[in-house]
Coordinates of C-alpha atoms and ligand atoms in Angstrom, one line a residue:
X1 CA 136.3 66.7 120.3
X2 CA 134.2 69.5 118.6
X3 CA 132.2 69.9 115.4
X4 CA 130.9 73.4 114.4
X5 CA 127.9 73.5 112.0
X6 CA 127.8 76.9 110.0
X7 CA 125.3 78.1 107.3
X8 CA 127.3 78.7 104.3
X9 CA 124.6 81.0 102.6
X10 CA 121.7 83.1 103.8
X11 CA 120.3 80.7 106.6
X12 CA 117.9 77.8 106.2
X13 CA 120.4 75.4 104.5
X14 CA 119.1 72.6 106.8
X15 CA 121.5 72.9 109.7
X16 CA 118.9 71.4 112.2
X17 CA 118.9 68.3 110.2
X18 CA 122.5 67.9 110.0
X19 CA 122.9 68.5 113.9
X20 CA 120.4 66.0 114.3
X21 CA 122.1 63.5 111.8
X22 CA 125.4 63.5 113.5
X23 CA 123.8 64.0 116.9
X24 CA 124.0 60.4 118.1
X25 CA 127.8 60.8 118.5
X26 CA 127.3 64.1 120.5
X27 CA 126.9 64.7 124.3
X28 CA 126.3 68.5 124.1
X29 CA 125.1 70.8 121.4
X30 CA 125.5 74.5 122.1
X31 CA 124.3 77.5 120.2
X32 CA 126.6 80.3 119.9
X33 CA 124.7 83.2 118.4
X34 CA 121.2 84.6 117.4
X35 CA 118.2 83.9 119.3
X36 CA 114.6 83.0 118.3
X37 CA 115.1 84.2 114.8
X38 CA 116.2 80.8 113.9
X39 CA 114.0 78.2 112.9
X40 CA 115.6 74.7 112.7
X41 CA 113.8 72.0 111.4
X42 CA 114.4 68.1 112.5
X43 CA 112.4 65.6 110.8
X44 CA 112.4 62.0 112.1
X45 CA 109.9 59.2 111.8
X46 CA 107.2 61.4 110.5
X47 CA 107.6 63.8 113.2
X48 CA 108.6 67.3 112.1
X49 CA 110.1 69.7 114.9
X50 CA 110.8 73.1 114.5
X51 CA 113.1 74.8 117.0
X52 CA 114.0 78.5 117.7
X53 CA 115.9 78.5 120.8
X54 CA 116.2 74.8 122.0
X55 CA 119.4 73.3 120.3
X56 CA 118.6 70.8 117.7
X57 CA 120.2 67.8 119.8
X58 CA 117.1 67.9 122.0
X59 CA 115.2 65.4 119.6
X60 CA 118.1 62.7 120.4
X61 CA 117.8 63.8 124.3
X62 CA 121.2 65.6 124.1
X63 CA 122.2 68.4 126.4
X64 CA 121.5 71.7 125.0
X65 CA 123.5 75.0 125.9
X66 CA 122.6 78.6 124.7
X67 CA 126.1 80.3 124.7
X68 CA 126.9 83.8 126.1
X69 CA 126.8 85.0 122.2
X70 CA 122.9 84.3 122.2
X71 CA 120.1 86.7 122.9
X72 CA 117.5 84.6 124.6
X73 CA 113.8 85.5 124.8
X74 CA 112.6 83.6 127.9
X75 CA 109.0 83.6 126.7
X76 CA 110.1 81.8 123.6
X77 CA 112.5 79.4 125.3
X78 CA 110.0 78.3 128.1
X79 CA 107.2 78.0 125.5
X80 CA 109.2 75.7 123.2
X81 CA 110.5 73.6 126.3
X82 CA 106.9 73.2 127.5
X83 CA 105.8 72.4 123.8
X84 CA 108.5 69.8 123.6
X85 CA 107.6 68.2 126.7
X86 CA 104.0 68.0 125.6
X87 CA 105.2 66.1 122.7
X88 CA 107.1 63.7 124.9
X89 CA 110.7 64.9 124.8
X90 CA 112.7 66.1 127.8
X91 CA 114.8 69.0 126.9
X92 CA 117.8 69.5 129.1
X93 CA 118.7 73.2 128.2
X94 CA 121.4 75.2 130.1
X95 CA 121.7 78.7 129.5
X96 CA 124.8 81.1 129.8
X97 CA 124.5 83.6 132.6
X98 CA 126.5 86.0 130.1
X99 CA 123.7 85.6 127.4
X100 CA 121.7 88.8 127.0
X101 CA 118.0 88.8 127.3
X102 CA 115.4 89.9 124.7
X103 CA 113.1 92.2 126.5
X104 CA 109.7 93.1 125.1
X105 CA 110.6 96.6 124.1
X106 CA 113.4 95.1 121.9
X107 CA 110.6 93.6 119.7
X108 CA 108.6 96.8 119.7
X109 CA 111.8 98.7 118.7
X110 CA 112.7 96.2 116.0
X111 CA 109.0 96.7 114.6
X112 CA 109.2 100.5 114.7
X113 CA 112.7 100.5 113.0
X114 CA 111.7 98.3 110.2
X115 CA 108.3 100.3 109.8
X116 CA 110.1 103.6 109.5
X117 CA 112.9 102.2 107.1
X118 CA 110.1 100.7 105.0
X119 CA 108.8 104.4 104.1
X120 CA 112.0 104.6 101.8
X121 CA 112.2 100.9 100.9
X122 CA 115.0 100.3 103.3
X123 CA 113.7 97.8 105.6
X124 CA 116.0 94.5 106.4
X125 CA 112.9 92.4 106.6
X126 CA 113.8 91.1 110.0
X127 CA 112.2 88.5 111.7
X128 CA 110.8 91.1 114.1
X129 CA 112.1 89.1 117.2
X130 CA 114.0 91.9 118.7
X131 CA 117.3 90.7 117.7
X132 CA 119.1 93.8 116.6
X133 CA 117.9 96.1 119.5
X134 CA 119.1 93.4 121.9
X135 CA 122.6 93.2 120.6
X136 CA 122.7 97.1 120.3
X137 CA 122.0 97.2 123.9
X138 CA 124.7 94.5 124.5
X139 CA 127.2 96.7 122.7
X140 CA 125.9 99.7 124.3
X141 CA 126.5 98.3 127.7
X142 CA 123.1 98.8 128.8
X143 CA 121.7 95.1 128.3
X144 CA 120.1 92.9 130.6
X145 CA 122.0 89.4 131.0
X146 CA 120.5 86.2 131.9
X147 CA 122.6 86.3 135.3
X148 CA 120.9 89.5 136.1
X149 CA 117.5 87.8 136.3
X150 CA 118.8 85.7 139.2
X151 CA 119.4 88.7 141.4
X152 CA 116.3 91.0 142.2
X153 CA 118.3 94.0 142.9
X154 CA 120.5 94.0 139.9
X155 CA 117.5 93.3 137.5
X156 CA 115.6 96.3 139.0
X157 CA 118.7 98.7 138.6
X158 CA 119.2 97.4 135.2
X159 CA 115.5 98.0 134.1
X160 CA 115.4 101.4 135.8
X161 CA 118.5 102.4 133.8
X162 CA 117.5 101.3 130.4
X163 CA 113.5 101.5 130.2
X164 CA 113.5 105.3 130.6
X165 CA 116.0 105.4 127.7
X166 CA 113.9 103.2 125.5
X167 CA 110.7 105.2 126.5
X168 CA 112.6 108.2 125.3
X169 CA 113.5 106.7 122.1
X170 CA 109.9 105.6 121.3
X171 CA 108.4 108.9 122.3
X172 CA 111.0 111.6 121.3
X173 CA 112.7 110.1 118.4
X174 CA 109.8 108.0 116.5
X175 CA 107.2 110.6 118.2
X176 CA 104.9 107.5 119.3
X177 CA 102.8 107.5 122.3
X178 CA 103.6 104.4 124.6
X179 CA 99.9 104.1 125.5
X180 CA 99.1 103.3 121.9
X181 CA 101.5 100.6 121.5
X182 CA 100.1 97.0 121.3
X183 CA 102.2 96.2 124.4
X184 CA 102.3 99.4 126.4
X185 CA 103.8 97.1 129.4
X186 CA 106.8 96.4 127.2
X187 CA 108.0 99.9 128.7
X188 CA 106.8 99.8 132.2
X189 CA 109.4 99.0 134.8
X190 CA 107.5 97.2 137.5
X191 CA 105.5 95.0 134.8
X192 CA 108.9 94.0 133.3
X193 CA 110.5 93.3 136.6
X194 CA 107.5 91.0 137.8
X195 CA 107.5 88.9 134.6
X196 CA 111.5 88.5 134.2
X197 CA 112.0 88.0 138.0
X198 CA 109.7 85.1 137.6
X199 CA 111.7 83.7 134.8
X200 CA 114.9 84.2 136.8
X201 CA 113.1 82.1 139.5
X202 CA 112.3 79.5 137.1
X203 CA 116.0 79.4 135.6
X204 CA 116.9 78.9 139.2
X205 CA 114.5 76.2 140.2
X206 CA 115.5 74.2 137.3
X207 CA 119.2 74.8 137.6
X208 CA 119.3 75.8 134.1
X209 CA 122.0 78.6 134.1
X210 CA 125.7 78.2 133.6
X211 CA 129.1 79.6 133.0
X212 CA 129.1 78.2 129.4
X213 CA 132.8 78.1 128.8
X214 CA 133.4 76.4 131.9
X215 CA 130.6 74.1 131.4
X216 CA 131.8 73.2 128.0
X217 CA 135.3 72.8 128.8
X218 CA 134.6 70.4 131.8
X219 CA 132.4 68.3 129.5
X220 CA 135.2 68.1 127.0
X221 CA 137.7 67.2 129.8
X222 CA 135.3 64.3 130.5
X223 CA 135.7 62.9 127.2
X224 CA 132.4 64.2 125.9
X225 CA 131.9 65.4 122.3
X226 CA 130.5 69.1 121.8
X227 CA 128.7 70.3 118.6
X228 CA 128.5 73.7 117.9
X229 CA 125.2 74.7 116.3
X230 CA 125.2 77.9 114.1
X231 CA 122.1 79.8 113.3
X232 CA 121.5 82.0 110.4
X233 CA 124.3 82.0 107.6
X234 CA 127.5 83.5 106.4
X235 CA 125.9 86.1 104.1
X236 CA 123.6 87.5 107.1
X237 CA 126.9 87.6 109.4
X238 CA 127.1 91.2 110.6
X239 CA 130.9 91.3 109.8
X240 CA 131.1 89.0 106.8
X241 CA 127.8 89.4 105.3
X242 CA 126.2 91.8 103.0
X243 CA 125.6 94.6 105.7
X244 CA 123.0 96.2 106.3
X245 CA 121.0 93.3 105.1
X246 CA 122.2 91.2 108.0
X247 CA 121.4 89.7 111.3
X248 CA 123.3 91.2 114.2
X249 CA 125.3 88.3 115.3
X250 CA 128.5 86.1 114.0
X251 CA 127.2 82.9 112.5
X252 CA 130.6 82.1 111.0
X253 CA 132.9 79.7 112.8
X254 CA 134.9 82.5 114.7
X255 CA 131.6 83.2 116.5
X256 CA 131.6 79.7 118.1
X257 CA 134.6 80.5 120.1
X258 CA 133.6 84.0 121.3
X259 CA 130.0 82.8 121.7
X260 CA 130.6 79.9 123.9
X261 CA 133.8 80.7 125.7
X262 CA 136.0 78.2 124.5
X263 CA 139.2 79.0 122.8
X264 CA 139.5 79.7 118.9
X265 CA 142.0 76.7 119.0
X266 CA 139.3 74.2 120.4
X267 CA 137.0 75.2 117.4
X268 CA 139.8 75.2 115.0
X269 CA 141.0 72.0 116.4
X270 CA 138.0 70.2 115.6
X271 CA 135.9 69.9 112.2
X272 CA 133.9 72.8 111.0
X273 CA 131.1 71.5 108.5
X274 CA 129.6 74.1 106.0
X275 CA 126.0 73.5 105.3
X276 CA 124.8 74.2 101.6
X277 CA 121.7 74.2 100.2
X278 CA 122.0 72.8 96.5
X279 CA 120.5 76.2 95.5
X280 CA 119.9 79.5 97.1
X281 CA 117.2 80.8 99.3
X282 CA 116.8 84.3 101.3
X283 CA 114.1 85.7 103.4
X284 CA 114.3 89.4 103.5
X285 CA 115.6 92.1 101.6
X286 CA 119.1 92.6 100.0
X287 CA 120.8 91.7 96.8
X288 CA 120.9 88.3 95.3
X289 CA 123.0 88.0 91.9
X290 CA 121.5 84.5 90.9
X291 CA 118.1 85.0 91.9
X292 CA 115.3 83.7 89.7
X293 CA 112.2 85.7 89.6
X294 CA 111.6 87.3 92.8
X295 CA 109.2 88.0 95.8
X296 CA 107.2 91.3 96.1
X297 CA 108.2 93.2 99.3
X298 CA 111.5 91.6 99.7
X299 CA 113.5 91.6 96.1
X300 CA 114.7 95.1 95.9
X301 CA 112.8 96.9 93.0
X302 CA 110.6 94.2 92.3
X303 CA 106.9 95.5 92.6
X304 CA 104.9 93.3 90.9
X305 CA 105.1 89.5 90.5
X306 CA 106.8 88.9 86.9
X307 CA 106.1 86.3 84.5
X308 CA 108.6 83.9 82.4
X309 CA 110.7 81.0 82.6
X310 CA 112.8 82.0 85.5
X311 CA 109.6 82.8 87.4
X312 CA 108.4 79.4 86.7
X313 CA 111.4 77.7 87.9
X314 CA 111.6 80.0 91.2
X315 CA 108.0 79.1 91.7
X316 CA 108.6 75.3 90.9
X317 CA 111.7 75.3 93.3
X318 CA 109.9 77.3 96.2
X319 CA 106.8 74.6 96.2
X320 CA 108.9 71.5 95.6
X321 CA 111.4 72.6 98.5
X322 CA 108.7 73.9 100.8
X323 CA 110.5 77.4 100.7
X324 CA 108.5 79.3 103.3
X325 CA 110.1 80.9 106.3
X326 CA 110.0 78.5 109.3
X327 CA 109.8 81.6 111.7
X328 CA 107.6 84.0 109.7
X329 CA 105.8 81.8 106.9
X330 CA 107.2 84.4 104.5
X331 CA 107.9 82.9 100.8
X332 CA 111.7 82.6 100.5
X333 CA 113.3 84.1 97.5
X334 CA 114.9 81.5 95.3
X335 CA 118.2 81.4 93.1
X336 CA 121.0 79.2 91.7
X337 CA 123.8 78.2 93.7
X338 CA 126.1 81.0 94.0
X339 CA 129.8 79.9 93.9
X340 CA 131.6 83.0 94.7
X341 CA 129.3 83.2 97.9
X342 CA 130.5 79.6 98.8
X343 CA 134.2 80.4 98.3
X344 CA 133.9 83.4 100.5
X345 CA 132.2 81.3 103.1
X346 CA 134.6 78.5 102.9
X347 CA 137.6 81.1 103.5
X348 CA 135.9 82.8 106.4
X349 CA 134.9 79.8 108.5
X350 CA 137.6 77.1 107.1
X351 CA 135.2 74.5 106.3
X352 CA 136.9 70.9 106.6
X353 CA 133.8 69.3 105.5
X354 CA 130.4 70.0 103.7
X355 CA 126.8 68.9 103.9
X356 CA 125.1 69.5 100.5
X357 CA 121.3 69.5 100.9
X358 CA 118.2 69.4 98.9
X359 CA 119.4 67.6 95.8
X360 CA 116.0 65.8 95.8
X361 CA 114.4 69.0 95.2
X362 CA 116.4 69.8 92.0
X363 CA 115.8 66.4 90.7
X364 CA 113.7 66.4 87.7
X365 CA 114.7 69.6 86.2
X366 CA 116.2 69.4 82.7
X367 CA 119.1 71.4 83.6
X368 CA 120.6 73.2 86.8
X369 CA 122.7 76.1 86.7
X370 CA 125.3 77.8 89.3
X371 CA 126.7 81.3 89.2
X372 CA 130.3 80.1 88.8
X373 CA 132.0 83.6 88.8
X374 CA 130.8 87.0 88.7
X375 CA 131.6 89.9 86.4
X376 CA 131.9 93.4 87.8
X377 CA 133.1 96.3 85.7
X378 CA 134.5 94.2 83.1
X379 CA 136.3 91.9 85.5
X380 CA 135.7 88.5 86.7
X381 CA 135.4 87.7 90.2
X382 CA 135.9 84.4 92.0
X383 CA 134.9 85.6 95.6
X384 CA 132.1 88.2 96.7
X385 CA 133.2 91.9 96.8
X386 CA 132.8 93.4 100.3
X387 CA 130.6 96.3 99.3
X388 CA 127.1 95.4 99.3
X389 CA 126.4 97.9 96.3
X390 CA 129.1 96.2 94.3
X391 CA 127.6 92.8 95.2
X392 CA 124.4 94.0 93.5
X393 CA 126.0 95.1 90.4
X394 CA 127.7 91.6 90.0
X395 CA 126.5 89.7 87.1
X396 CA 126.7 86.0 87.6
X397 CA 128.4 84.0 84.9
X398 CA 126.4 80.8 84.8
X399 CA 127.6 77.2 84.3
X400 CA 125.2 74.7 83.1
X401 CA 125.0 71.2 84.5
X402 CA 122.5 68.4 83.0
X403 CA 119.7 67.8 85.4
X404 CA 119.1 64.4 86.8
X405 CA 115.8 62.2 87.2
X406 CA 113.7 61.9 90.2
X407 CA 114.8 59.2 92.5
X408 CA 113.5 57.4 95.8
X409 CA 115.5 59.4 98.7
X410 CA 115.1 56.5 101.3
X411 CA 116.6 54.0 98.7
X412 CA 119.5 56.2 97.7
X413 CA 120.2 57.2 101.1
X414 CA 120.6 53.5 102.3
X415 CA 122.4 52.5 99.2
X416 CA 124.8 55.3 99.4
X417 CA 126.7 57.9 97.3
X418 CA 126.9 55.5 94.0
X419 CA 123.2 55.3 94.0
X420 CA 122.7 59.0 93.5
X421 CA 122.0 59.8 89.8
X422 CA 125.3 60.3 87.6
X423 CA 124.4 63.8 87.0
X424 CA 123.9 64.7 90.7
X425 CA 127.3 63.2 91.5
X426 CA 128.8 65.5 88.8
X427 CA 127.3 68.4 90.6
X428 CA 128.3 67.4 94.0
X429 CA 131.9 66.8 92.6
X430 CA 131.9 70.3 91.0
X431 CA 131.1 71.7 94.4
X432 CA 133.8 69.7 96.1
X433 CA 136.4 70.6 93.7
X434 CA 135.7 74.3 93.7
X435 CA 135.8 74.4 97.4
X436 CA 138.5 71.9 98.0
X437 CA 136.4 70.5 100.7
X438 CA 134.9 66.9 100.7
X439 CA 131.1 66.6 101.0
X440 CA 130.4 64.7 104.2
X441 CA 126.8 64.4 103.7
X442 CA 124.4 64.8 101.0
X443 CA 120.7 65.7 101.7
X444 CA 118.2 64.1 99.6
X445 CA 115.1 64.7 101.7
X446 CA 114.1 66.3 105.0
X447 CA 114.2 63.2 107.2
X448 CA 117.1 61.8 109.2
X449 CA 117.1 58.6 106.7
X450 CA 117.0 60.7 103.7
X451 CA 120.7 61.8 103.8
X452 CA 123.6 60.0 102.3
X453 CA 126.3 60.0 105.0
X454 CA 129.6 59.6 103.4
X455 CA 131.7 60.4 106.3
X456 CA 131.1 61.1 110.1
X457 CA 133.1 64.5 111.3
X458 CA 133.6 62.5 114.6
Ligands
GDP1 P1 118.0 75.4 109.0 O1 117.3 77.0 109.6 O2 119.2 75.7 108.5 O3 118.1 74.4 110.1 O4 116.9 75.0 108.0 P2 115.4 75.2 108.0 O5 114.9 74.1 109.0 O6 114.9 76.8 108.3 O7 114.9 74.9 106.6 C1 115.4 73.9 105.8 C2 114.1 73.0 105.2 O8 114.5 72.2 104.5 C3 113.4 72.3 106.6 O9 112.1 72.2 106.1 C4 114.0 70.9 106.4 O10 113.2 70.1 107.0 C5 114.3 70.7 104.8 N1 115.4 69.9 104.5 C6 116.6 69.8 104.9 N2 117.4 69.2 104.2 C7 116.8 68.7 103.3 C8 116.8 68.0 101.9 O11 118.0 67.6 101.6 N3 115.7 68.0 101.0 C9 114.6 68.4 101.3 N4 113.7 68.2 100.4 N5 114.4 69.1 102.4 C10 115.3 69.3 103.2
IMO2 P1 118.0 80.1 110.5 O1 118.9 79.9 111.8 C1 117.1 82.9 107.4 C2 117.3 87.1 108.2 C3 116.0 88.0 108.3 C4 116.3 89.4 107.8 C5 117.8 89.3 108.4 C6 117.8 90.1 109.8 O2 117.0 79.3 110.4 O3 118.9 79.8 109.3 P2 116.8 89.5 112.3 O4 115.4 89.2 112.7 O5 117.9 88.4 112.6 O6 117.3 90.8 112.8 O7 116.7 89.7 110.7 O8 118.2 88.0 108.7 N1 117.3 85.8 109.1 C7 117.2 84.7 108.7 N2 117.0 84.1 107.4 N3 117.1 81.9 108.4 C8 117.4 82.2 109.6 O9 117.8 81.6 110.5 C9 117.5 83.9 109.8 N4 117.6 84.7 110.6 C10 117.4 85.8 110.3 O10 114.9 87.4 107.3 O11 116.6 89.4 106.3
MG3 MG1 115.6 78.1 109.4

């Protein structure tokens, strides 16, 4: 069977930890979208692993697949594999031949476009990893796929077609001189060919490339369990998120079928677990109706760090939760849980279960609030409106919950749900009721042993 792990909010909900939690029952973990913009953390026995591309099952020695829906930067992939090997792991990663390759000029273009947009405060605040430009080339039918790295003639032909176009964009559209770029080789066909052909040889030598759909189907026919590991989250999904402040792929459950080559029935026939952070964080720009305080440079219209009760709360939660970007180190924006957002996410992906994380971070507060509904133009909304500007105008109607005292996470995790403070259980049950979905797991700390497991989706 399959279990699909989906971020229900804006990324960083603790997906990596939940993949690891249930990983014992899994044979193969497949990523279906995104690239090294992801930063998934697994903490076990005092060791912390931050994974950008290698699927999180690697910590338990499970086979990892990067599906056709992913964009793969081989520099990052091999660095990450080498680093994990140096830490004593032996990651077995297979890469779809249909997945697209992030080339150095994609990062260059990501940086240039953000720079240009920042002149009018319109930047998305991307991770700078070249994700958007790579998906653009995929849709524009001028991308280089992993399979192309295996065939010298095809690789050269593809590069000779695409590189002059990119050079023209840099020079003629943005008026920059390629020689002045930090990495002028990023637009040199010969240099790119040499480097990426070498990656192709390593893929071949280590027998890493696969036809992802066929590989996964065969695994399932042999009785193996497959987990689909979503990256990012629903509200930064290019279709269902708050466009244009989004990533360029589909983290929602539909992406798991398209991005790996199994049928929608396979994904829908399994479980889909929505990962919920007990509050909200966001890296990058865009609205956030339940935001507490703000982060200069990311929160729209926020020029100077403010003061006040909400700022103190945001600061407190950020420090308690260690809310700094896994990939970029940027401080994450913080807000209360947003139920209209979660109702939208639940509908789009059809969650069959939830994992609600970070309840330990909220412990010790006198009260905890959630945005229960929105008011927009005098009307009450229970879900997110499709227009980003309308979402920005939504006022959250807050519902207040009594806080809960600090507790020992390992003890609560081992004793089970009833050991969680009563007010925290009230909070969990409110979320379950509103979304009509049971919480399978409750995170009370970053470690594998700091999660209350109520049910396994397998
Ligand atoms: P992902 O991108 O969804 O995998 O999440 P990240 O790894 O980017 O961010 C989640 C952070 O919270 C990581 O540092 C995790 O180790 C940590 N974490 C996950 N679950 C919990 C939890 O229940 N409590 C606490 N305190 N930290 C958690
Ligand atoms: P994980 O998998 C949080 C955000 C960026 C930016 C927007 C577009 O760790 O949850 P991109 O580089 O993808 O073009 O940036 O999306 N973003 C994430 N935010 N967690 C992530 O991944 C993210 N990946 C991208 O901050 O706002
Ligand atoms: Mg992350």
